[in-house]
Short mmCIF file of C-alpha atoms and ligand atoms in Angstrom, two decimals:
data_model
loop_
_atom_site.label_atom_id
_atom_site.label_comp_id
_atom_site.label_asym_id
_atom_site.label_seq_id
_atom_site.Cartn_x
_atom_site.Cartn_y
_atom_site.Cartn_z
CA MET A 1 228.49 -27.51 -23.97
CA GLN A 2 228.11 -23.88 -25.04
CA SER A 3 225.67 -23.18 -27.86
CA ASN A 4 228.34 -21.12 -29.61
CA ALA A 5 231.10 -23.72 -29.33
CA THR A 6 233.05 -24.18 -32.55
CA PRO A 7 231.91 -27.48 -34.05
CA ILE A 8 234.73 -29.96 -34.75
CA GLY A 9 234.13 -33.22 -36.61
CA ASN A 10 230.82 -34.81 -37.53
CA ARG A 11 229.91 -36.52 -34.24
CA HIS A 12 230.56 -33.27 -32.46
CA HIS A 13 228.51 -31.38 -35.08
CA ARG A 14 225.45 -33.57 -34.50
CA LEU A 15 225.60 -33.18 -30.73
CA TRP A 16 226.14 -29.45 -31.15
CA MET A 17 223.10 -29.30 -33.44
CA TYR A 18 221.02 -31.20 -30.90
CA GLN A 19 222.19 -28.92 -28.10
CA ALA A 20 221.39 -25.72 -30.01
CA MET A 21 217.94 -27.03 -31.03
CA VAL A 22 217.07 -27.95 -27.46
CA GLN A 23 218.48 -24.63 -26.20
CA SER A 24 216.21 -22.70 -28.53
CA ARG A 25 213.19 -24.81 -27.59
CA GLU A 26 213.79 -24.47 -23.86
CA LEU A 27 214.10 -20.70 -24.09
CA GLU A 28 211.00 -20.37 -26.27
CA THR A 29 208.92 -22.67 -24.07
CA ARG A 30 209.55 -20.32 -21.16
CA ILE A 31 208.95 -17.23 -23.29
CA LYS A 32 205.58 -18.59 -24.44
CA THR A 33 204.35 -19.08 -20.88
CA ILE A 34 205.68 -15.79 -19.56
CA TYR A 35 204.30 -13.91 -22.58
CA PHE A 36 200.74 -14.26 -21.30
CA GLU A 37 201.60 -12.79 -17.88
CA GLY A 38 199.95 -9.38 -17.72
CA LYS A 39 198.17 -9.83 -21.08
CA LEU A 40 195.08 -11.74 -19.92
CA PRO A 41 192.09 -11.90 -19.36
CA VAL A 42 191.82 -9.19 -22.04
CA PHE A 43 194.67 -9.69 -24.50
CA ASN A 44 196.87 -6.61 -24.32
CA MET A 45 199.88 -6.90 -26.59
CA ALA A 46 201.68 -3.90 -25.11
CA LYS A 47 201.79 -5.26 -21.55
CA GLY A 48 204.96 -6.72 -20.03
CA PRO A 49 206.88 -8.65 -18.90
CA ILE A 50 207.38 -9.36 -22.62
CA PRO A 51 205.82 -6.50 -24.59
CA GLY A 52 204.91 -6.55 -28.29
CA GLU A 53 204.31 -9.36 -30.77
CA MET A 54 206.08 -12.68 -30.22
CA HIS A 55 207.02 -15.06 -33.05
CA LEU A 56 208.36 -18.44 -31.97
CA SER A 57 210.56 -20.68 -34.11
CA VAL A 58 209.28 -23.93 -32.55
CA GLY A 59 209.67 -26.64 -35.21
CA GLN A 60 212.08 -24.66 -37.37
CA GLU A 61 215.19 -25.34 -35.28
CA PRO A 62 216.84 -27.70 -37.85
CA CYS A 63 217.16 -24.82 -40.36
CA ALA A 64 219.23 -22.77 -37.93
CA VAL A 65 221.54 -25.47 -36.67
CA GLY A 66 222.16 -27.22 -39.99
CA VAL A 67 223.36 -23.95 -41.51
CA CYS A 68 225.09 -22.30 -38.55
CA ALA A 69 227.13 -25.43 -37.77
CA HIS A 70 229.29 -24.32 -40.72
CA LEU A 71 229.71 -20.71 -39.66
CA ARG A 72 232.29 -18.77 -37.69
CA PRO A 73 231.68 -15.74 -35.49
CA SER A 74 233.23 -13.62 -38.27
CA ASP A 75 230.60 -14.76 -40.80
CA PHE A 76 227.64 -12.42 -41.14
CA VAL A 77 224.04 -13.57 -40.60
CA THR A 78 220.79 -11.72 -41.14
CA ALA A 79 217.61 -13.32 -39.83
CA THR A 80 213.92 -12.48 -39.69
CA HIS A 81 211.18 -11.53 -37.23
CA ARG A 82 211.33 -15.22 -36.16
CA PRO A 83 214.97 -15.12 -35.07
CA HIS A 84 215.56 -16.99 -31.79
CA HIS A 85 216.74 -20.34 -33.20
CA VAL A 86 219.15 -18.65 -35.60
CA ALA A 87 220.48 -16.24 -32.96
CA ILE A 88 221.22 -19.11 -30.59
CA ALA A 89 222.84 -21.21 -33.31
CA LYS A 90 225.00 -18.23 -34.35
CA GLY A 91 226.25 -17.88 -30.78
CA VAL A 92 224.38 -14.81 -29.55
CA ASN A 93 224.73 -14.51 -25.77
CA LEU A 94 221.68 -16.14 -24.19
CA ARG A 95 221.39 -13.83 -21.20
CA ALA A 96 221.67 -10.62 -23.23
CA MET A 97 219.21 -12.04 -25.78
CA ALA A 98 216.64 -12.90 -23.10
CA ALA A 99 217.06 -9.48 -21.50
CA GLU A 100 216.50 -7.81 -24.88
CA ILE A 101 213.30 -9.83 -25.35
CA PHE A 102 212.12 -8.55 -21.95
CA GLY A 103 213.05 -4.97 -22.92
CA LYS A 104 215.71 -4.65 -20.23
CA GLU A 105 218.78 -2.41 -19.97
CA THR A 106 221.10 -5.45 -19.91
CA GLY A 107 219.78 -6.58 -23.30
CA LEU A 108 221.71 -6.68 -26.58
CA SER A 109 220.41 -3.21 -27.50
CA HIS A 110 219.68 -2.01 -23.96
CA GLY A 111 216.11 -3.24 -24.33
CA LEU A 112 215.24 -0.84 -27.14
CA GLY A 113 215.10 -3.43 -29.96
CA GLY A 114 212.94 -6.23 -28.62
CA HIS A 115 212.64 -9.76 -29.89
CA MET A 116 212.41 -8.87 -33.61
CA HIS A 117 215.52 -6.69 -33.53
CA LEU A 118 218.20 -8.77 -31.89
CA PHE A 119 221.61 -7.38 -32.79
CA ASP A 120 224.98 -8.72 -31.68
CA ALA A 121 228.02 -7.26 -33.42
CA SER A 122 230.34 -9.62 -31.51
CA VAL A 123 229.08 -12.57 -33.60
CA ASN A 124 227.85 -10.57 -36.63
CA PHE A 125 224.18 -11.33 -36.11
CA SER A 126 221.21 -9.12 -36.90
CA CYS A 127 217.54 -9.53 -37.68
CA SER A 128 214.54 -7.38 -38.54
CA GLY A 129 210.77 -7.20 -38.20
CA ILE A 130 210.59 -5.88 -41.78
CA ILE A 131 210.04 -8.78 -44.17
CA GLY A 132 212.88 -9.24 -46.65
CA GLU A 133 214.97 -6.56 -44.97
CA GLY A 134 217.99 -8.77 -44.30
CA ILE A 135 218.52 -9.99 -47.86
CA ALA A 136 220.24 -6.96 -49.42
CA PRO A 137 222.41 -6.17 -46.35
CA ALA A 138 223.71 -9.75 -46.44
CA VAL A 139 224.76 -9.26 -50.07
CA GLY A 140 226.39 -5.96 -49.11
CA ALA A 141 228.33 -7.63 -46.31
CA ALA A 142 229.39 -10.46 -48.63
CA VAL A 143 230.65 -8.05 -51.27
CA ALA A 144 232.55 -6.09 -48.61
CA MET A 145 234.25 -9.26 -47.35
CA LYS A 146 235.17 -10.24 -50.89
CA ILE A 147 236.72 -6.82 -51.50
CA GLN A 148 238.64 -7.17 -48.23
CA GLY A 149 240.03 -10.53 -49.42
CA ARG A 150 238.55 -12.44 -46.47
CA ASP A 151 237.11 -15.94 -46.79
CA ASP A 152 234.21 -15.09 -44.50
CA ILE A 153 230.71 -15.31 -45.93
CA ALA A 154 227.22 -13.95 -45.34
CA VAL A 155 224.00 -15.90 -44.86
CA SER A 156 220.53 -14.44 -45.21
CA PHE A 157 217.64 -16.32 -43.62
CA MET A 158 214.12 -15.52 -44.84
CA GLY A 159 210.63 -16.98 -44.83
CA GLU A 160 209.06 -18.16 -48.07
CA GLY A 161 206.78 -15.10 -47.89
CA ALA A 162 209.80 -12.83 -48.37
CA THR A 163 210.62 -14.34 -51.76
CA ASN A 164 207.76 -12.47 -53.41
CA GLN A 165 209.26 -9.12 -52.50
CA GLY A 166 211.21 -7.03 -54.98
CA GLN A 167 214.39 -6.89 -52.95
CA PHE A 168 214.72 -10.69 -52.97
CA HIS A 169 215.02 -10.59 -56.77
CA GLU A 170 217.22 -7.49 -56.89
CA ALA A 171 219.59 -8.90 -54.28
CA LEU A 172 219.89 -12.33 -55.92
CA ASN A 173 220.60 -10.75 -59.29
CA LEU A 174 223.48 -8.64 -57.99
CA ALA A 175 224.83 -11.38 -55.73
CA SER A 176 225.15 -13.69 -58.72
CA LEU A 177 226.54 -11.02 -61.03
CA TRP A 178 229.20 -10.06 -58.48
CA LYS A 179 229.86 -13.65 -57.29
CA ALA A 180 229.22 -12.54 -53.74
CA PRO A 181 230.04 -15.10 -51.00
CA VAL A 182 226.50 -15.37 -49.72
CA VAL A 183 224.04 -18.18 -49.03
CA PHE A 184 220.30 -17.48 -49.18
CA ILE A 185 218.25 -19.69 -46.87
CA ILE A 186 214.49 -19.88 -47.32
CA GLU A 187 212.68 -21.38 -44.32
CA ASP A 188 209.55 -22.60 -46.08
CA ASN A 189 206.97 -23.19 -43.35
CA ALA A 190 204.20 -22.93 -45.98
CA TYR A 191 202.48 -19.89 -44.42
CA GLY A 192 202.96 -16.13 -44.43
CA ILE A 193 200.84 -15.25 -41.38
CA SER A 194 197.56 -16.92 -42.51
CA VAL A 195 198.22 -17.03 -46.26
CA SER A 196 199.44 -20.34 -47.64
CA LYS A 197 202.30 -20.49 -50.10
CA ALA A 198 199.95 -22.02 -52.67
CA GLU A 199 197.82 -18.85 -52.50
CA SER A 200 200.72 -16.43 -52.78
CA THR A 201 203.50 -17.94 -54.88
CA SER A 202 203.56 -18.79 -58.59
CA VAL A 203 206.13 -21.59 -58.35
CA ALA A 204 205.84 -24.78 -56.28
CA SER A 205 209.51 -24.65 -55.37
CA ASN A 206 211.34 -21.41 -54.67
CA ALA A 207 214.61 -23.23 -55.36
CA ASP A 208 213.60 -23.12 -59.05
CA ARG A 209 213.88 -19.34 -58.95
CA ALA A 210 217.66 -19.67 -58.61
CA ALA A 211 217.90 -20.55 -62.32
CA ALA A 212 216.67 -17.06 -63.20
CA TYR A 213 219.76 -15.63 -61.51
CA GLY A 214 222.32 -18.17 -62.68
CA MET A 215 223.02 -19.69 -59.30
CA PRO A 216 222.51 -23.20 -57.90
CA GLY A 217 219.11 -23.79 -56.33
CA VAL A 218 218.71 -26.59 -53.79
CA PHE A 219 215.55 -27.93 -52.20
CA VAL A 220 215.89 -29.85 -48.93
CA PRO A 221 212.73 -31.71 -47.87
CA GLY A 222 211.89 -33.14 -44.47
CA ASN A 223 213.05 -30.53 -41.92
CA ASP A 224 216.00 -32.83 -41.35
CA PRO A 225 219.06 -31.43 -39.50
CA ASP A 226 221.49 -33.86 -41.17
CA ALA A 227 220.22 -33.13 -44.69
CA ILE A 228 220.27 -29.38 -44.06
CA TYR A 229 223.80 -29.71 -42.68
CA GLU A 230 224.91 -31.46 -45.88
CA ALA A 231 223.32 -28.97 -48.26
CA ALA A 232 224.49 -25.95 -46.30
CA GLY A 233 228.01 -27.35 -46.06
CA GLU A 234 228.33 -27.47 -49.84
CA ALA A 235 226.93 -23.97 -50.29
CA VAL A 236 229.12 -22.46 -47.56
CA ALA A 237 232.23 -24.15 -48.97
CA ARG A 238 231.41 -22.86 -52.47
CA ALA A 239 230.94 -19.34 -51.18
CA ARG A 240 234.19 -19.40 -49.18
CA ALA A 241 236.08 -20.70 -52.22
CA GLY A 242 234.89 -17.83 -54.43
CA GLY A 243 232.20 -19.83 -56.24
CA GLY A 244 229.43 -17.32 -55.53
CA PRO A 245 225.95 -17.58 -54.06
CA THR A 246 223.53 -20.47 -53.57
CA LEU A 247 219.80 -20.43 -52.92
CA ILE A 248 218.65 -23.13 -50.50
CA GLU A 249 214.97 -23.77 -49.85
CA LEU A 250 214.30 -25.74 -46.67
CA GLU A 251 211.00 -27.43 -46.05
CA THR A 252 210.21 -26.81 -42.39
CA HIS A 253 207.25 -26.79 -40.02
CA ARG A 254 205.93 -23.98 -37.88
CA LEU A 255 204.50 -25.96 -34.98
CA GLU A 256 203.04 -22.83 -33.31
CA GLY A 257 200.90 -20.01 -34.70
CA HIS A 258 202.34 -17.08 -36.62
CA PHE A 259 202.53 -15.17 -33.32
CA VAL A 260 201.80 -16.20 -29.75
CA GLY A 261 198.04 -15.75 -29.39
CA ASP A 262 197.28 -16.79 -32.99
CA THR A 263 194.36 -19.26 -32.94
CA VAL A 264 195.55 -20.81 -36.24
CA GLU A 265 192.02 -21.28 -37.58
CA TYR A 266 193.30 -20.97 -41.16
CA ARG A 267 195.08 -24.34 -41.05
CA PRO A 268 193.03 -27.43 -41.97
CA PRO A 269 192.38 -29.75 -38.96
CA ALA A 270 194.14 -32.73 -40.57
CA GLU A 271 197.23 -30.60 -41.13
CA LEU A 272 197.20 -29.41 -37.52
CA GLU A 273 196.89 -33.01 -36.28
CA SER A 274 199.87 -34.11 -38.37
CA LEU A 275 202.10 -31.53 -36.68
CA ALA A 276 202.21 -33.69 -33.55
CA THR A 277 204.32 -36.24 -35.42
CA LEU A 278 206.70 -33.66 -36.86
CA ASP A 279 208.60 -32.35 -33.84
CA PRO A 280 212.18 -32.27 -35.17
CA ILE A 281 213.75 -32.47 -31.72
CA THR A 282 211.94 -35.70 -30.86
CA LEU A 283 212.78 -37.12 -34.28
CA PHE A 284 216.45 -36.10 -34.13
CA ARG A 285 216.92 -37.50 -30.65
CA ALA A 286 215.46 -40.85 -31.79
CA ARG A 287 217.82 -40.89 -34.76
CA LEU A 288 220.85 -40.04 -32.66
CA GLU A 289 220.03 -42.88 -30.28
CA ALA A 290 219.48 -45.27 -33.18
CA ASP A 291 222.91 -44.22 -34.46
CA GLY A 292 224.49 -45.21 -31.16
CA HIS A 293 224.59 -41.92 -29.28
CA ASP A 294 224.37 -42.43 -25.55
CA GLY A 295 220.96 -41.51 -24.10
CA ALA A 296 222.64 -40.30 -20.91
CA GLU A 297 224.76 -37.89 -22.94
CA LEU A 298 221.63 -36.53 -24.65
CA ASN A 299 219.92 -36.21 -21.26
CA ALA A 300 222.90 -34.21 -20.00
CA ILE A 301 222.67 -31.90 -23.01
CA GLU A 302 218.97 -31.35 -22.27
CA ALA A 303 219.66 -30.72 -18.57
CA GLU A 304 222.28 -28.12 -19.42
CA ALA A 305 219.93 -26.39 -21.88
CA ILE A 306 217.24 -26.24 -19.20
CA SER A 307 219.62 -24.74 -16.70
CA LEU A 308 220.96 -22.16 -19.21
CA ALA A 309 217.40 -21.17 -20.20
CA ASP A 310 216.37 -20.80 -16.55
CA ASP A 311 219.47 -18.72 -15.88
CA ALA A 312 218.84 -16.44 -18.88
CA ILE A 313 215.20 -15.89 -17.95
CA ALA A 314 216.11 -15.13 -14.31
CA PHE A 315 218.77 -12.69 -15.52
CA ALA A 316 216.21 -10.96 -17.74
CA ARG A 317 213.54 -10.80 -15.06
CA ASN A 318 215.97 -9.41 -12.48
CA SER A 319 217.43 -6.75 -14.78
CA GLU A 320 216.29 -3.12 -14.77
CA TYR A 321 214.33 -1.37 -17.52
CA PRO A 322 216.27 1.36 -19.35
CA ALA A 323 215.74 4.89 -18.09
CA ALA A 324 212.79 6.63 -19.76
CA ARG A 325 215.08 9.28 -21.30
CA GLU A 326 216.80 6.47 -23.26
CA ALA A 327 213.77 6.47 -25.58
CA PHE A 328 215.17 9.63 -27.18
CA ALA A 329 218.86 8.70 -27.07
CA HIS A 330 219.11 6.81 -30.36
CA VAL A 331 216.52 8.61 -32.47
CA PHE A 332 217.65 10.16 -35.75
CA ALA A 333 215.31 12.68 -37.33
C1 LIG B 401 207.70 -5.28 -45.53
C2 LIG B 401 206.71 -5.94 -44.62
N1 LIG B 401 205.47 -6.24 -45.09
C3 LIG B 401 204.57 -6.85 -44.28
C4 LIG B 401 204.88 -7.14 -42.98
C5 LIG B 401 203.88 -7.85 -42.07
N2 LIG B 401 204.28 -9.25 -41.86
C6 LIG B 401 204.86 -9.65 -40.71
S1 LIG B 401 205.24 -11.29 -40.74
C7 LIG B 401 204.61 -11.48 -42.29
C8 LIG B 401 204.61 -12.83 -42.98
C9 LIG B 401 205.96 -13.36 -43.20
O1 LIG B 401 205.91 -14.63 -43.77
P1 LIG B 401 207.24 -15.41 -44.07
O2 LIG B 401 208.22 -14.51 -44.74
O3 LIG B 401 206.87 -16.64 -44.81
O4 LIG B 401 207.83 -15.74 -42.64
P2 LIG B 401 207.21 -16.62 -41.46
O5 LIG B 401 206.37 -15.69 -40.62
O6 LIG B 401 206.42 -17.70 -42.08
O7 LIG B 401 208.39 -17.11 -40.70
C10 LIG B 401 204.12 -10.26 -42.77
C11 LIG B 401 203.48 -10.10 -44.10
C12 LIG B 401 206.18 -6.79 -42.52
N3 LIG B 401 206.56 -7.05 -41.27
N4 LIG B 401 207.07 -6.22 -43.36
#
């Protein structure tokens, strides 16, 4: 099963969601191990094979699959500096994505973007290392599609930390005023780097902020793929039908540090211990089996994800770095 297969019917949707979650996890598990090659014993962030900061989405996979199960390649998605789960769920090519993360010529942007700047025009996916940067472009894309008379939509993923930035409020105001076909997705993992939401945000629920812009605000607790699928389905259908934007706040869990190498000392020990019980892939698999899904079928999905992740990593490792002169090829000044 391809991670970018078009979902058909609910049973198929749930298996597709499981596949995409596992695919993201398998890729990130390998990235986490390889990341430390060359960087130890003295941590050197610039060293390859994977240079730069690395933000994993481990634990947040339900947010990506529950939303993207409703999207087409022609829909437009902007994601954040923590983009892998969303990129995979949106159908970004796994090999080209891995090569980009390794900084290789065969990558999505010839290795010049890196893991925070995955860009794939073939499925209308982009992301950015600048917090909040994807919100306004998603509204722009939505307005453009509305003017063109298409029923495609835009989705902007963001962390809860991004909601305290000015452009979040400016973009939501205009999106509502112009009835733009856009869905705003907040992945609330409760931390912006080491700062808890309670220390940074004046409202307990960011979904409440929707009222200030005259749009529906929905809170989905539990990091639950099925519940996210339901809520996103309504919002996507409303946007496609001309009903305007929706703000959806998803409770999720960042099971790793902010970046690979983060010692996570800012999280209380009891909270860290509880994370072991919150792995959404383990929980979703158990639910699928309880609902009658065949364990052998789920095993086959996992085996395929493992083989695709191994293939993508091998492709990335075996690819060439871009020529040094490429560093000046796309510079505008
Ligand atoms: C405009 C801007 N300000 C600050 C930063 C530094 N920074 C990187 S990640 C981050 C926290 C983001 O938190 P959140 O939006 O909740 O996303 P999460 O990391 O939890 O997924 C910050 C402040 C940045 N990249 N861009």
